[in-house]
mmCIF file of C-alpha atoms in Angstrom:
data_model
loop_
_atom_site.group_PDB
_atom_site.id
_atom_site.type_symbol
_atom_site.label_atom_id
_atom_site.label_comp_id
_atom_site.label_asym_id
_atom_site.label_seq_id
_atom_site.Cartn_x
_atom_site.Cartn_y
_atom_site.Cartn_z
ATOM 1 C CA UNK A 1 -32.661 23.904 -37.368
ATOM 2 C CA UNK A 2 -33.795 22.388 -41.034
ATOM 3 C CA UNK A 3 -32.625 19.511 -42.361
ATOM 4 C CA UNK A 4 -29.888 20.351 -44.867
ATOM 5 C CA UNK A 5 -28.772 23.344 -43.189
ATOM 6 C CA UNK A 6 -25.270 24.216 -42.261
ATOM 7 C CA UNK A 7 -25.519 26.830 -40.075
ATOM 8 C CA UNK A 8 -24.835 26.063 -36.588
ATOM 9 C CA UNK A 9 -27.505 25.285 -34.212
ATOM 10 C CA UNK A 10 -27.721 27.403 -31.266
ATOM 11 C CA UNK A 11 -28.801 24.805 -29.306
ATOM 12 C CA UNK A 12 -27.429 24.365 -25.596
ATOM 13 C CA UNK A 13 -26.966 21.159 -26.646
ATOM 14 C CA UNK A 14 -24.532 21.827 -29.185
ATOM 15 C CA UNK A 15 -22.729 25.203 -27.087
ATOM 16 C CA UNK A 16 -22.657 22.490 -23.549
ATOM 17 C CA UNK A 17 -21.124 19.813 -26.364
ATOM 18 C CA UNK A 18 -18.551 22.472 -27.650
ATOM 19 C CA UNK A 19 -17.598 23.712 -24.237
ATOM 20 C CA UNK A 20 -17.161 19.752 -22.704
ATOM 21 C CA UNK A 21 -15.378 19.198 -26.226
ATOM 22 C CA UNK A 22 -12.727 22.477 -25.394
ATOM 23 C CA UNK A 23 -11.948 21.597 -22.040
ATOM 24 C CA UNK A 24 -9.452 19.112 -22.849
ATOM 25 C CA UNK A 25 -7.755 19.300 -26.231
ATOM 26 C CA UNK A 26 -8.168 16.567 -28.718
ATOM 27 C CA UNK A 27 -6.401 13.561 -28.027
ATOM 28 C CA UNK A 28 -5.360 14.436 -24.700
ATOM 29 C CA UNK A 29 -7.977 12.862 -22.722
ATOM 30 C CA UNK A 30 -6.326 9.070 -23.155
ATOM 31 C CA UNK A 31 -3.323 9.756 -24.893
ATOM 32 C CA UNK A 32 -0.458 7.195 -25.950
ATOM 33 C CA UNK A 33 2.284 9.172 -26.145
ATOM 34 C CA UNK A 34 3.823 11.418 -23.902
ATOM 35 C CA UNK A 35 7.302 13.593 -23.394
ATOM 36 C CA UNK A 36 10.372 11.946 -23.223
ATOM 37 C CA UNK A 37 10.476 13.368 -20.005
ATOM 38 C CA UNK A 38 7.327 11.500 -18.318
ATOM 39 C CA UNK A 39 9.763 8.190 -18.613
ATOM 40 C CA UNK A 40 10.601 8.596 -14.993
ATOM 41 C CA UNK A 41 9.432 6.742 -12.085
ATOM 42 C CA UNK A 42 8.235 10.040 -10.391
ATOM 43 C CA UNK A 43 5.496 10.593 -12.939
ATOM 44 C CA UNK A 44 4.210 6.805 -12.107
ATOM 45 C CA UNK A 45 2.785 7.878 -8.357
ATOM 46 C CA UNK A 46 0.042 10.252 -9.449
ATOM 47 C CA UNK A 47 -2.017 7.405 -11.107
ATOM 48 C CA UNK A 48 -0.875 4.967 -8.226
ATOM 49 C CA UNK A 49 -2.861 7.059 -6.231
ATOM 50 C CA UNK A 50 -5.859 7.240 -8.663
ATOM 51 C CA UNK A 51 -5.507 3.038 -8.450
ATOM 52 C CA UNK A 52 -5.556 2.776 -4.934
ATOM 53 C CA UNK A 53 -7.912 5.215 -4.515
ATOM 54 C CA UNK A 54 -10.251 3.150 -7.284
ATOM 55 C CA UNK A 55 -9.406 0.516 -4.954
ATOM 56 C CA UNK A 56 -10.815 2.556 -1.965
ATOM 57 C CA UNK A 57 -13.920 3.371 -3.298
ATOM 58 C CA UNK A 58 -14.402 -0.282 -4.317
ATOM 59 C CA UNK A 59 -13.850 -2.050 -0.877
ATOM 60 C CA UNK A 60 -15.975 0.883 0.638
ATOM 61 C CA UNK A 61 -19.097 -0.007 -1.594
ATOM 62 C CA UNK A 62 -18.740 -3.800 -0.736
ATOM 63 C CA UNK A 63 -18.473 -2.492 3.400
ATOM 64 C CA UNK A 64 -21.781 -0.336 2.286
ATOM 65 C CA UNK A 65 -23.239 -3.625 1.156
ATOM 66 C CA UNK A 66 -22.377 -5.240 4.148
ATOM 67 C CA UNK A 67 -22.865 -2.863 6.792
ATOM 68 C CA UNK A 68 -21.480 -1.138 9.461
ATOM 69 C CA UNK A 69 -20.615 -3.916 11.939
ATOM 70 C CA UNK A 70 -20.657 -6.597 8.498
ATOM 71 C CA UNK A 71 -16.734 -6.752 9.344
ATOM 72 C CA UNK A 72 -16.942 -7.590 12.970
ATOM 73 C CA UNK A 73 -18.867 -10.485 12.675
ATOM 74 C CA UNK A 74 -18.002 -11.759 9.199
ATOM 75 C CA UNK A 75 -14.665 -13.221 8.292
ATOM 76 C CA UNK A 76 -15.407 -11.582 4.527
ATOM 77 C CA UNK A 77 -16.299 -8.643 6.152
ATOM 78 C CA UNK A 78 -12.879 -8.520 7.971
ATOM 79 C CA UNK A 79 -10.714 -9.513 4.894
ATOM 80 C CA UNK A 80 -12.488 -6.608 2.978
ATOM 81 C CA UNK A 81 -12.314 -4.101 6.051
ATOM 82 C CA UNK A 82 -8.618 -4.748 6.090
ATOM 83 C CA UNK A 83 -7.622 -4.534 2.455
ATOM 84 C CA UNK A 84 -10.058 -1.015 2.596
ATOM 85 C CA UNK A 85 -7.486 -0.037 5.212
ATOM 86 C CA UNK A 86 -4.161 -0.878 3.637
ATOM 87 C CA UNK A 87 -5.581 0.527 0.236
ATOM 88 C CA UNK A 88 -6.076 3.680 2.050
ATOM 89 C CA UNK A 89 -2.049 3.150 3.659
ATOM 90 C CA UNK A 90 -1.342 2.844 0.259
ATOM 91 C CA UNK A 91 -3.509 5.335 -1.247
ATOM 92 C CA UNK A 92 -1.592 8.084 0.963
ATOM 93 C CA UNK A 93 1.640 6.601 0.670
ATOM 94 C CA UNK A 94 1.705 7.326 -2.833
ATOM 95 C CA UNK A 95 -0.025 10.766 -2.643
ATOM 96 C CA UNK A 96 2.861 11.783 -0.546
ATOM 97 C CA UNK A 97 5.160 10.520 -3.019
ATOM 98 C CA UNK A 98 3.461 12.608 -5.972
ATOM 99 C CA UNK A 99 3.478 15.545 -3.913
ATOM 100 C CA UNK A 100 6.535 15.620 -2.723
ATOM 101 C CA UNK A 101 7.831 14.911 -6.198
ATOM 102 C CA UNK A 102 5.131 18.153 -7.799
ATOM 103 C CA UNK A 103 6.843 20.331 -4.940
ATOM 104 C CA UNK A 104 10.046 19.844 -6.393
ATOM 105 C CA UNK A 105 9.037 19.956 -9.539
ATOM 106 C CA UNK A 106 7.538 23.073 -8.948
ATOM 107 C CA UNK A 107 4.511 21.683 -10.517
ATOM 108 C CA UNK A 108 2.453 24.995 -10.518
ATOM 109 C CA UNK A 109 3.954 26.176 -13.418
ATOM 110 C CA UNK A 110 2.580 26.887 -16.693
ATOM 111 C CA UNK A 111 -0.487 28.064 -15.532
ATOM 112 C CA UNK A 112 -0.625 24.993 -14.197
ATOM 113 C CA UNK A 113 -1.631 26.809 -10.257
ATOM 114 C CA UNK A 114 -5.132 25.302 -10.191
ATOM 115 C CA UNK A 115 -4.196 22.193 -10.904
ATOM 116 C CA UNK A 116 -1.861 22.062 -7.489
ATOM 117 C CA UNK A 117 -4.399 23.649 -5.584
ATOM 118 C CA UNK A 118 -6.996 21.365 -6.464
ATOM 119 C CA UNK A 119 -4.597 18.542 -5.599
ATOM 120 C CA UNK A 120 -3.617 19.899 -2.277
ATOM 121 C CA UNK A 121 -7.173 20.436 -1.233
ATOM 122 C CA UNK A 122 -7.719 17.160 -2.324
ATOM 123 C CA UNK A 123 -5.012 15.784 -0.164
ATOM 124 C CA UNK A 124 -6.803 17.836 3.088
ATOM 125 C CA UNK A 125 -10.276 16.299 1.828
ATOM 126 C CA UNK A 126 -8.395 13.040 1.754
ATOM 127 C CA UNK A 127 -7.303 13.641 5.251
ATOM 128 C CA UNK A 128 -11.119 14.649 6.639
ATOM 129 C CA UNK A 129 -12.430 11.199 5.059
ATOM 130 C CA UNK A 130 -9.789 9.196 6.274
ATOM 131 C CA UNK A 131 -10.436 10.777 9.913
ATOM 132 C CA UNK A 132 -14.802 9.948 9.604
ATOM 133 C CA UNK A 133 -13.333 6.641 8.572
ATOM 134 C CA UNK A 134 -11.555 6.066 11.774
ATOM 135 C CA UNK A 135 -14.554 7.213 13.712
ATOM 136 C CA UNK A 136 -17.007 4.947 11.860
ATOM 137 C CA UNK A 137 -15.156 1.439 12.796
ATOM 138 C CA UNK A 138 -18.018 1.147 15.692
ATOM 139 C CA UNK A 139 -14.860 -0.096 18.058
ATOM 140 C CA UNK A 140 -13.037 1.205 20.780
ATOM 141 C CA UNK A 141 -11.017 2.528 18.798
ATOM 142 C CA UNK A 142 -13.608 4.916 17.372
ATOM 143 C CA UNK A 143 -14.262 5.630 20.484
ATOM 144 C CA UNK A 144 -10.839 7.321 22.027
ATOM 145 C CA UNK A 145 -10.560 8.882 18.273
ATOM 146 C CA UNK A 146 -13.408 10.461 18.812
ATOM 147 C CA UNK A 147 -13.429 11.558 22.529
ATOM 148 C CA UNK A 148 -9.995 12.939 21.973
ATOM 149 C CA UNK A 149 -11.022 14.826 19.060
ATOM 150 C CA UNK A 150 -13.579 16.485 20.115
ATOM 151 C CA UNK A 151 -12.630 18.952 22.381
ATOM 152 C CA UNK A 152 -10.357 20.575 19.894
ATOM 153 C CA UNK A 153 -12.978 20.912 17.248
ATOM 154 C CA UNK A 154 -15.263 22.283 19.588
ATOM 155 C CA UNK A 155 -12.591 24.622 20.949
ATOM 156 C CA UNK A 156 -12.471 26.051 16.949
ATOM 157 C CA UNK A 157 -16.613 26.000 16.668
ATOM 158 C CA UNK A 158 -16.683 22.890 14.825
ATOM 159 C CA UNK A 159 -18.662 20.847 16.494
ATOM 160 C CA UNK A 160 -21.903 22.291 16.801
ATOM 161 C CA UNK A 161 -22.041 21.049 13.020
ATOM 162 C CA UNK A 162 -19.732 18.293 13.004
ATOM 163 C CA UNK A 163 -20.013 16.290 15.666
ATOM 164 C CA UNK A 164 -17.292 13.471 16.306
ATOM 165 C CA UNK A 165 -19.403 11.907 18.944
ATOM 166 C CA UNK A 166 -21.936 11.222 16.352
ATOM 167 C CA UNK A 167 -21.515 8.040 14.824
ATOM 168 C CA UNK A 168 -24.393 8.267 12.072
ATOM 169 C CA UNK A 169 -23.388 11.138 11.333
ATOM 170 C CA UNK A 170 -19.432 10.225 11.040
ATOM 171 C CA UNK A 171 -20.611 6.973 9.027
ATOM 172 C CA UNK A 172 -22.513 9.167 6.538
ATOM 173 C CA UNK A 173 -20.106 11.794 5.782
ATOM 174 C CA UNK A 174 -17.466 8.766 5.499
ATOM 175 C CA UNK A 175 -19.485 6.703 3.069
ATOM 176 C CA UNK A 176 -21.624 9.784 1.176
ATOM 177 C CA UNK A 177 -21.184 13.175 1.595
ATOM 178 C CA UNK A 178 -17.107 13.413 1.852
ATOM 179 C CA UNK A 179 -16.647 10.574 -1.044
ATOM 180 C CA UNK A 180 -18.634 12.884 -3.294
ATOM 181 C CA UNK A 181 -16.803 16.299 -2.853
ATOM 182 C CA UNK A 182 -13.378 14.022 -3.157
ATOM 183 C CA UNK A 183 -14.206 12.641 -5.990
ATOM 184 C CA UNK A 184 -15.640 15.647 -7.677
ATOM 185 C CA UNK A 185 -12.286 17.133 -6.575
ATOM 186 C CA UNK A 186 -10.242 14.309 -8.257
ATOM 187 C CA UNK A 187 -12.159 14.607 -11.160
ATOM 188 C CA UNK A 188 -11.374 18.174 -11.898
ATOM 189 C CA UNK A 189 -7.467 17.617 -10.781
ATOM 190 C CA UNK A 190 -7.482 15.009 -13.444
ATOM 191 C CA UNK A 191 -8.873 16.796 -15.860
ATOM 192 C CA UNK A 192 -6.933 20.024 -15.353
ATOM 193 C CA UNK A 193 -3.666 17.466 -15.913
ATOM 194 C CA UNK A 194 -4.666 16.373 -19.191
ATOM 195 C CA UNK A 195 -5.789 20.140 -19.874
ATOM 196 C CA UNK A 196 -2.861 21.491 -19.227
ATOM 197 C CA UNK A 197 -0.198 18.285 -20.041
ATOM 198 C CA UNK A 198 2.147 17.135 -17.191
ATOM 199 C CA UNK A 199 4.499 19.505 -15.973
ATOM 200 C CA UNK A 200 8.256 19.134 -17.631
ATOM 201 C CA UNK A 201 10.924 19.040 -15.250
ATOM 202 C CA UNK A 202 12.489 22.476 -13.916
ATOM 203 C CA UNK A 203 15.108 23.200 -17.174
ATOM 204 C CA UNK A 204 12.935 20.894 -19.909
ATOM 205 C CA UNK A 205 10.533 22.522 -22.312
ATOM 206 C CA UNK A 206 7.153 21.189 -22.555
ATOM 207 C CA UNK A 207 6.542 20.263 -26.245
ATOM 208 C CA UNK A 208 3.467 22.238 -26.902
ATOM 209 C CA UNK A 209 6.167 25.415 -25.549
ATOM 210 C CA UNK A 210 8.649 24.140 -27.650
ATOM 211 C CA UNK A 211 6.461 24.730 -30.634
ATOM 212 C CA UNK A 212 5.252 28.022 -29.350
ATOM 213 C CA UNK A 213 1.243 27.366 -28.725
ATOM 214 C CA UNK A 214 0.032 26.856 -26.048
ATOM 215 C CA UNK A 215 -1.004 23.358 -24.504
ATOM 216 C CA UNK A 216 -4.818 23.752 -25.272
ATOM 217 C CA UNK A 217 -4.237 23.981 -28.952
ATOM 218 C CA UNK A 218 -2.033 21.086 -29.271
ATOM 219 C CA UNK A 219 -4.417 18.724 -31.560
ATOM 220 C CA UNK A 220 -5.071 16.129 -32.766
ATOM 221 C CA UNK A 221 -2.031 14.695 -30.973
ATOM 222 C CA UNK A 222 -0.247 12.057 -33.274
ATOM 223 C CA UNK A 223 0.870 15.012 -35.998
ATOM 224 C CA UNK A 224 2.829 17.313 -33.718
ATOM 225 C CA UNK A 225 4.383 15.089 -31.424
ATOM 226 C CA UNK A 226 5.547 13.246 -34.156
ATOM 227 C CA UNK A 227 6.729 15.429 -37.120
ATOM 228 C CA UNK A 228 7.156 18.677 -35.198
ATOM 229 C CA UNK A 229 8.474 17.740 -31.530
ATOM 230 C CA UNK A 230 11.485 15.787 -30.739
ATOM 231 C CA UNK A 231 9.861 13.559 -28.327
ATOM 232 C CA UNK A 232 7.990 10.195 -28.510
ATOM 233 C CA UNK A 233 6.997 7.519 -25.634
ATOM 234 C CA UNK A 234 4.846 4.263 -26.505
ATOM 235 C CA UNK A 235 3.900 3.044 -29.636
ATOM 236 C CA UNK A 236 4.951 4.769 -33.432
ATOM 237 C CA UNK A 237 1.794 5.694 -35.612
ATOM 238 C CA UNK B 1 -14.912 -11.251 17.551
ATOM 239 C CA UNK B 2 -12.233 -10.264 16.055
ATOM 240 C CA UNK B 3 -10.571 -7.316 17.884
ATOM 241 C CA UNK B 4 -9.072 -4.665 15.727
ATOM 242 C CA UNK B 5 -5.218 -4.662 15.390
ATOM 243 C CA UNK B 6 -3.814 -2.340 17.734
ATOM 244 C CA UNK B 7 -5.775 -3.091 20.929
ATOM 245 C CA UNK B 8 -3.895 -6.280 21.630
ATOM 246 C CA UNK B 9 -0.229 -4.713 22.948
ATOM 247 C CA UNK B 10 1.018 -0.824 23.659
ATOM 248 C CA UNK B 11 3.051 0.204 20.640
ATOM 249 C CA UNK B 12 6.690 1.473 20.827
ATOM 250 C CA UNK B 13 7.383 4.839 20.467
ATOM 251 C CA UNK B 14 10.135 7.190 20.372
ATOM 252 C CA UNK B 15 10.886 10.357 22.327
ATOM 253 C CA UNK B 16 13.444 13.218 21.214
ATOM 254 C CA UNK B 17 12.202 15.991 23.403
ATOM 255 C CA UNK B 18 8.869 17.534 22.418
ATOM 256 C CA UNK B 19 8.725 15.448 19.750
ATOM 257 C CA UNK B 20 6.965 11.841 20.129
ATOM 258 C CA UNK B 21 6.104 9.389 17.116
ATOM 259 C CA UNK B 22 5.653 5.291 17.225
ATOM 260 C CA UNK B 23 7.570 3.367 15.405
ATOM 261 C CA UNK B 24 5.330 1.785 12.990
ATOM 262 C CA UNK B 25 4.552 5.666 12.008
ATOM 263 C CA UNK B 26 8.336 5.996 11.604
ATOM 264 C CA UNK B 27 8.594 2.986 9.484
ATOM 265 C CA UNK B 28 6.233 4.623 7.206
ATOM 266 C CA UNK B 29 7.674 7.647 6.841
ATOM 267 C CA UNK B 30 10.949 5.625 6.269
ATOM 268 C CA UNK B 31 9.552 3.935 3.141
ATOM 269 C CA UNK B 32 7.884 7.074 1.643
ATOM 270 C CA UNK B 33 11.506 8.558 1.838
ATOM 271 C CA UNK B 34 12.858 5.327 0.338
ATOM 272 C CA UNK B 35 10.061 5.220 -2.480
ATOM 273 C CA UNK B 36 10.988 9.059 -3.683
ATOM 274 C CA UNK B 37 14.469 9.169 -3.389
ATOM 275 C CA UNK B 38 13.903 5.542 -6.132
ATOM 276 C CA UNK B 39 11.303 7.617 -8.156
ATOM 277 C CA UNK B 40 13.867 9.777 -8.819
ATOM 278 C CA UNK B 41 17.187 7.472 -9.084
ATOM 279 C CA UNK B 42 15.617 4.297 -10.324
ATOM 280 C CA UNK B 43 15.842 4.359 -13.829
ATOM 281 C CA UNK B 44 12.741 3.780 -15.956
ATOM 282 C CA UNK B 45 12.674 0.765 -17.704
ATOM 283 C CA UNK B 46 12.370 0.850 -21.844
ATOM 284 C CA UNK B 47 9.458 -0.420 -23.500
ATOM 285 C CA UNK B 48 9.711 -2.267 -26.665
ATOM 286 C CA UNK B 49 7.899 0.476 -28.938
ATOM 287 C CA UNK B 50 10.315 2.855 -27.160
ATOM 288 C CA UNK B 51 12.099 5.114 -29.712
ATOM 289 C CA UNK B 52 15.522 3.856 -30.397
ATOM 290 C CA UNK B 53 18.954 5.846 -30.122
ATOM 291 C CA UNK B 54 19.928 8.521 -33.130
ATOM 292 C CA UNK B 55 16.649 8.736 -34.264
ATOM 293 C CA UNK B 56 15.820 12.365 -35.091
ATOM 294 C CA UNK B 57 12.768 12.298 -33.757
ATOM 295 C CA UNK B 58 14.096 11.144 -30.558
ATOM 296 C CA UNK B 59 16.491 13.363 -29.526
ATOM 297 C CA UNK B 60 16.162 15.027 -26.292
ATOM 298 C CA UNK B 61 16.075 19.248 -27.411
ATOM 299 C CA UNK B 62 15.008 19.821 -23.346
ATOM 300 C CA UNK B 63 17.114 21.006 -20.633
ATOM 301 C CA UNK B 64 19.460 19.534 -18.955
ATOM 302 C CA UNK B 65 17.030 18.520 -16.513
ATOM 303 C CA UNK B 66 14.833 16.479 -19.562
ATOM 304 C CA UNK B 67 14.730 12.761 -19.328
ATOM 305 C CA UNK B 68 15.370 12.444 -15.393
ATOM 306 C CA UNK B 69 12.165 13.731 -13.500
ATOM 307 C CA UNK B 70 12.959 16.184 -11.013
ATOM 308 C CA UNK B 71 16.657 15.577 -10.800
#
C-alpha cells in the first residue's frame, strides 16, 4: 500500500489485527463497570480461581527452579511446596464454588454454551494436573498414588501411553505439557466471558438484551451503560 | 527430612454403608457448602463510587431475580 492511501491494506497483518480486535468488543476486555447484578458475592469466585491459580503457576515455576527433590531437603523448598499445595486446595475450592454457582445460574445461556464447556473441561484438565502432581512428590506417597492407579488406567488402555509408574514422565506432564493445554484452556474461557459478558441471573436481563443488540456490538462501553442502560457499578465517567 | 503430612498418623474416616470419606475430606466439602450458601446470602458490600439510591440511572429494570446472584 502507498503512502497517502486510504484504501485498506489487505495485509494479514491488518485482517489477523481486525479479527484479534472483533473477538472481544471494545472496552470489554478490562472493563470498569459492570451490571448491577455482578454486585454479588457469587460473581467474586470465578477470578478467585484465576488468583489462586496465578498463584499455582507461580510456586510451580519457583519448584521448577528448585527441582524435584529441592523441597525435601530445603526448608524454602518445603515452605514453597506447601503454599503450591494449599494454593491448589484453594484453587479448587473456589472452582467448585463458581461452578456450582454457573449451574444454578444456568450459566450456558445466551449463547453462552462454549463458554461452560470450556470451563468444565477445564475443571477435568484441572483434575488430570492435580493427579501428575500427586505422583511427582518423589515420596511414598507418590508411590501408593501411583501403584493404586495404575491398574485402572491400564484396565481402560491408558497406560500404554500414560504411564503412572513413570515418574519423568508424571513430572513432565505436571510441570509442561498439562500446564500448557490448561492454560490455553483458561485463556479461551476468559476470553469467551468478556466476549459474551457475565451471565445475568435467571429472571434479569443482560443490558446489551435490554437494548436489543447483541453483546458483541456493545461498544465503546462508557456510552451505553451509562445513558442507555439502567445499570452502573464502579466509578461515574 | 521432612516427611510429608499425612504419613505420620492413620486419618479418621467415616462409614455409612458403601459410602466411605475421611474427615478432613468432609471438612472440605463442609466449607465449600458454607462458602456458596454466603456467596449467595452475604450481601455485597457498597463501594464509594457506587451509584446512590433514586438515581435514574440506577434503577434496577431486571427481574426479580436482578441484584441478588442466583437467588
Amino acid at each position: 500500500m502507498s503512502a497517502g492511501t486510504t484504501e485498506p491494506s489487505g495485509s494479514w497483518t491488518v485482517r489477523l489485527r481486525e479479527r484479534i480486535v472483533g473477538i472481544v468488543p471494545s472496552g470489554e476486555w478490562l472493563p470498569d463497570r459492570q451490571p448491577v447484578y455482578v454486585r454479588s458475592w457469587i460473581y467474586v469466585f470465578g477470578v478467585a480461581t484465576l488468583a489462586a491459580l496465578a498463584y499455582v503457576i507461580a510456586s510451580g515455576v519457583i519448584l521448577v527452579i528448585g527441582g524435584s527433590a529441592w523441597w525435601h531437603t530445603n526448608s524454602l523448598g518445603h515452605f514453597v511446596n506447601s503454599t503450591h499445595l494449599w494454593s491448589v486446595e484453594l484453587f479448587f475450592m473456589f472452582m467448585v464454588v463458581h461452578l456450582w454457582g454457573m449451574f444454578v445460574m444456568a450459566a450456558w445461556r445466551g449463547k453462552r454454551g462454549l463458554t461452560w464447556v470450556t470451563g468444565a473441561v477445564a475443571f477435568l484438565g484441572s483434575i488430570g494436573t492435580a493427579f501428575t502432581g500427586y505422583l511427582s512428590q518423589s515420596n511414598f506417597d507418590s508411590q501408593w498414588i501411583s501403584t493404586q492407579a495404575k491398574d485402572g488406567l491400564n484396565s481402560m488402555g491408558i497406560g500404554a501411553v500414560f504411564n503412572v509408574l513413570n515418574t519423568g514422565q508424571m513430572l513432565l506432564w505436571h510441570v509442561m505439557l498439562l500446564p500448557l493445554v490448561l492454560g490455553v484452556i483458561v485463556v479461551v474461557h476468559v476470553v469467551l466471558v468478556r466476549r459474551h459478558g457475565v451471565v445475568p441471573p435467571i429472571g434479569a436481563v443482560a443490558p446489551a438484551e435490554q437494548a436489543g443488540t447483541p453483546s458483541l456490538q456493545v461498544a465503546p462501553q462508557r456510552t451505553p451503560m451509562v445513558a442507555d442502560e439502567p445499570v452502573s457499578l464502579g466509578r461515574r465517567p | 527430612m521432612t516427611t510429608a503430612s499425612g504419613l505420620m498418623g492413620t486419618p479418621d474416616y467415616l462409614t455409612w454403608g458403601v459410602l466411605s470419606i475421611s474427615v478432613a475430606n468432609l471438612v472440605v466439602v463442609a466449607v465449600m457448602i458454607v462458602l456458596f450458601l454466603a456467596a449467595l446470602l452475604v450481601p455485597f458490600p457498597h463501594g464509594h463510587d457506587d451509584p446512590t439510591p433514586g438515581d435514574e440511572r440506577d434503577a434496577v429494570t431486571a427481574g426479580p431475580a436482578s441484584g441478588a446472584g442466583a437467588r
